[in-house]
Short mmCIF file of C-alpha atoms and ligand atoms in Angstrom, two decimals:
data_model
loop_
_atom_site.label_atom_id
_atom_site.label_comp_id
_atom_site.label_asym_id
_atom_site.label_seq_id
_atom_site.Cartn_x
_atom_site.Cartn_y
_atom_site.Cartn_z
CA MET A 1 0.00 0.00 0.00
CA THR A 2 1.32 3.45 -0.86
CA LYS A 3 1.83 5.62 2.19
CA GLU A 4 -0.17 8.85 2.11
CA ILE A 5 1.86 12.02 1.77
CA VAL A 6 1.65 14.07 4.96
CA THR A 7 1.17 17.74 4.08
CA VAL A 8 1.32 20.32 6.84
CA ALA A 9 -0.53 23.59 7.51
CA LEU A 10 1.45 25.66 9.97
CA GLY A 11 0.61 28.73 12.02
CA SER A 12 1.56 30.74 15.08
CA ASP A 13 0.77 33.98 16.80
CA HIS A 14 3.55 36.49 17.65
CA ALA A 15 4.41 34.52 20.82
CA GLY A 16 5.06 31.37 18.80
CA LEU A 17 6.79 32.93 15.81
CA ARG A 18 10.39 31.92 16.62
CA LEU A 19 9.47 28.35 17.48
CA LYS A 20 7.45 28.11 14.26
CA GLU A 21 10.60 29.11 12.36
CA GLU A 22 12.47 26.21 14.01
CA ILE A 23 9.70 23.82 13.00
CA ILE A 24 9.85 25.12 9.43
CA LYS A 25 13.58 24.28 9.33
CA MET A 26 12.76 20.71 10.38
CA LEU A 27 9.97 20.45 7.77
CA GLN A 28 12.36 21.63 5.07
CA GLU A 29 15.10 19.21 6.16
CA GLU A 30 12.61 16.33 6.15
CA GLU A 31 11.18 17.52 2.80
CA TYR A 32 7.59 17.92 3.95
CA VAL A 33 5.15 19.86 1.77
CA TYR A 34 3.87 22.67 4.01
CA LYS A 35 2.23 26.07 3.99
CA ASP A 36 2.84 28.77 6.57
CA PHE A 37 -0.44 30.54 7.39
CA GLY A 38 1.31 33.24 9.43
CA THR A 39 1.89 35.25 11.44
CA PHE A 40 4.99 36.57 9.73
CA CYS A 41 6.23 39.30 12.09
CA GLU A 42 6.55 40.09 15.82
CA GLU A 43 3.52 42.41 15.81
CA SER A 44 0.82 41.21 18.20
CA VAL A 45 -1.97 39.17 16.60
CA ASP A 46 -4.93 37.22 17.98
CA TYR A 47 -4.26 33.46 18.06
CA PRO A 48 -7.88 32.45 17.20
CA ASP A 49 -7.47 34.09 13.77
CA ILE A 50 -4.46 31.90 12.98
CA ALA A 51 -6.12 28.81 14.49
CA LEU A 52 -9.14 29.34 12.25
CA ASP A 53 -7.08 29.49 9.05
CA VAL A 54 -5.10 26.34 9.86
CA ALA A 55 -8.17 24.46 11.13
CA LYS A 56 -10.02 25.27 7.88
CA ALA A 57 -7.07 24.04 5.82
CA VAL A 58 -7.01 20.73 7.73
CA LYS A 59 -10.78 20.26 7.85
CA SER A 60 -11.09 20.81 4.09
CA GLY A 61 -8.44 18.16 3.44
CA GLU A 62 -6.22 20.66 1.64
CA TYR A 63 -3.57 19.77 4.24
CA LYS A 64 -3.48 16.47 6.14
CA ARG A 65 -2.13 17.87 9.40
CA GLY A 66 -1.66 21.15 11.18
CA ILE A 67 0.87 22.52 13.64
CA LEU A 68 -0.11 25.55 15.72
CA ILE A 69 2.14 27.43 18.12
CA CYS A 70 1.38 30.23 20.56
CA GLY A 71 2.93 31.22 23.89
CA THR A 72 1.54 28.21 25.72
CA GLY A 73 -0.09 26.17 22.95
CA ILE A 74 -3.30 26.34 24.96
CA GLY A 75 -5.33 29.18 23.46
CA ILE A 76 -4.55 28.31 19.87
CA GLY A 77 -5.56 24.68 20.54
CA ILE A 78 -8.80 25.61 22.28
CA ALA A 79 -9.70 27.77 19.28
CA ALA A 80 -8.83 25.07 16.71
CA ASN A 81 -10.87 22.47 18.59
CA LYS A 82 -14.02 24.58 18.15
CA MET A 83 -14.09 23.47 14.53
CA ASP A 84 -15.82 20.14 13.82
CA GLY A 85 -13.44 17.50 12.55
CA ILE A 86 -10.44 19.02 14.31
CA ARG A 87 -8.64 17.10 17.03
CA ALA A 88 -5.91 19.41 18.27
CA ALA A 89 -3.53 17.98 20.87
CA LEU A 90 -1.23 20.01 23.10
CA CYS A 91 2.00 18.01 23.40
CA HIS A 92 5.13 19.04 25.22
CA ASP A 93 6.71 15.59 25.34
CA THR A 94 7.35 12.91 22.73
CA PHE A 95 5.25 10.25 24.52
CA SER A 96 2.13 12.41 24.30
CA ALA A 97 2.92 13.32 20.70
CA LYS A 98 3.07 9.64 19.71
CA ALA A 99 -0.03 8.74 21.73
CA SER A 100 -2.05 11.65 20.33
CA ARG A 101 -1.56 10.17 16.87
CA GLU A 102 -1.90 6.47 17.74
CA HIS A 103 -4.87 6.78 20.11
CA ASN A 104 -6.64 10.05 19.23
CA ASP A 105 -5.82 10.49 15.53
CA ALA A 106 -4.96 14.10 16.38
CA ASN A 107 -4.83 16.15 13.20
CA ILE A 108 -3.35 19.29 14.75
CA LEU A 109 -0.36 19.48 17.10
CA THR A 110 -0.09 22.50 19.36
CA MET A 111 2.94 23.65 21.32
CA GLY A 112 3.95 26.66 23.40
CA GLU A 113 7.13 28.61 22.69
CA ARG A 114 7.15 29.89 26.29
CA ILE A 115 7.09 26.31 27.61
CA ILE A 116 9.60 24.22 25.65
CA GLY A 117 12.88 24.73 23.81
CA PRO A 118 13.45 24.34 20.08
CA GLY A 119 15.24 20.98 20.24
CA LEU A 120 12.43 19.21 22.07
CA ALA A 121 9.78 20.94 19.93
CA ARG A 122 11.46 19.71 16.75
CA ASP A 123 11.58 16.14 18.08
CA ILE A 124 7.93 16.30 19.15
CA ALA A 125 6.80 17.59 15.74
CA ALA A 126 8.95 15.05 13.84
CA ILE A 127 7.60 12.10 15.84
CA TRP A 128 4.02 13.40 15.64
CA LEU A 129 4.22 13.70 11.85
CA LYS A 130 5.68 10.19 11.41
CA THR A 131 3.22 8.36 13.68
CA ASP A 132 0.13 6.71 12.19
CA PHE A 133 -3.25 6.26 13.85
CA ALA A 134 -3.43 2.78 15.39
CA GLY A 135 -7.16 2.23 14.60
CA GLY A 136 -8.87 -0.77 16.25
CA ARG A 137 -10.47 0.10 19.60
CA HIS A 138 -9.19 3.65 19.20
CA ALA A 139 -11.24 4.11 16.01
CA ARG A 140 -14.42 3.40 17.99
CA ARG A 141 -13.49 6.06 20.53
CA VAL A 142 -12.54 8.65 17.94
CA GLN A 143 -15.87 7.95 16.22
CA LYS A 144 -17.59 8.73 19.54
CA ILE A 145 -15.84 12.12 19.57
CA ILE A 146 -17.18 12.75 16.06
CA ASP A 147 -20.64 11.66 17.25
CA ILE A 148 -20.55 14.34 19.95
CA GLU A 149 -20.16 16.93 17.19
CA LYS A 150 -23.33 15.57 15.56
CA ILE A 151 -25.27 15.80 18.85
CA LYS A 152 -24.00 19.34 19.42
CA ASN A 153 -25.12 20.40 15.94
CA SER A 154 -28.59 18.88 16.31
CA ASP A 155 -29.47 20.86 19.48
C1 LIG B 201 -0.14 35.87 23.85
O1 LIG B 201 0.37 36.77 24.79
C2 LIG B 201 -0.56 34.58 24.55
O2 LIG B 201 -1.67 34.81 25.35
C3 LIG B 201 -0.84 33.50 23.55
O3 LIG B 201 0.27 33.29 22.75
C4 LIG B 201 -1.19 32.14 24.11
O4 LIG B 201 -0.26 31.72 25.05
C5 LIG B 201 -2.57 31.94 24.54
O5 LIG B 201 -2.99 30.84 24.94
#
């Protein structure tokens, strides 16, 4: 079976800009196809705006995965998770990064520049991008997450 090509939509607010640049270096070294949805300078921006653009790009299928970075990784992940079909996981260690793919089929990784250094962040992103969803019992549970979206939308 041919392995699907993992394409990456990337975004950060001003507080995640430098870490995003480190992640871009890794994506280039590993020859990933990616698009940077901003921000592109140190001027203060609102993280939900960036989260929305990346979440749309992942939900539409234009990009398979997303990586979002803000100061903590929290706000940008909360915002992304408001969109149906998005499973954004905040990971500041490689174990969680691997598990978020294998167990939760996370399609967006979030990290905080004010929390972790560039070396660890690069490792987390690299492992997260390489790890496949394990399926099986986890597929049933992910489907139940999707079902909650349906209930929410029928209220
Ligand atoms: C910006 O100052 C900061 O609030 C933001 O990057 C993020 O950490 C929010 O969750």
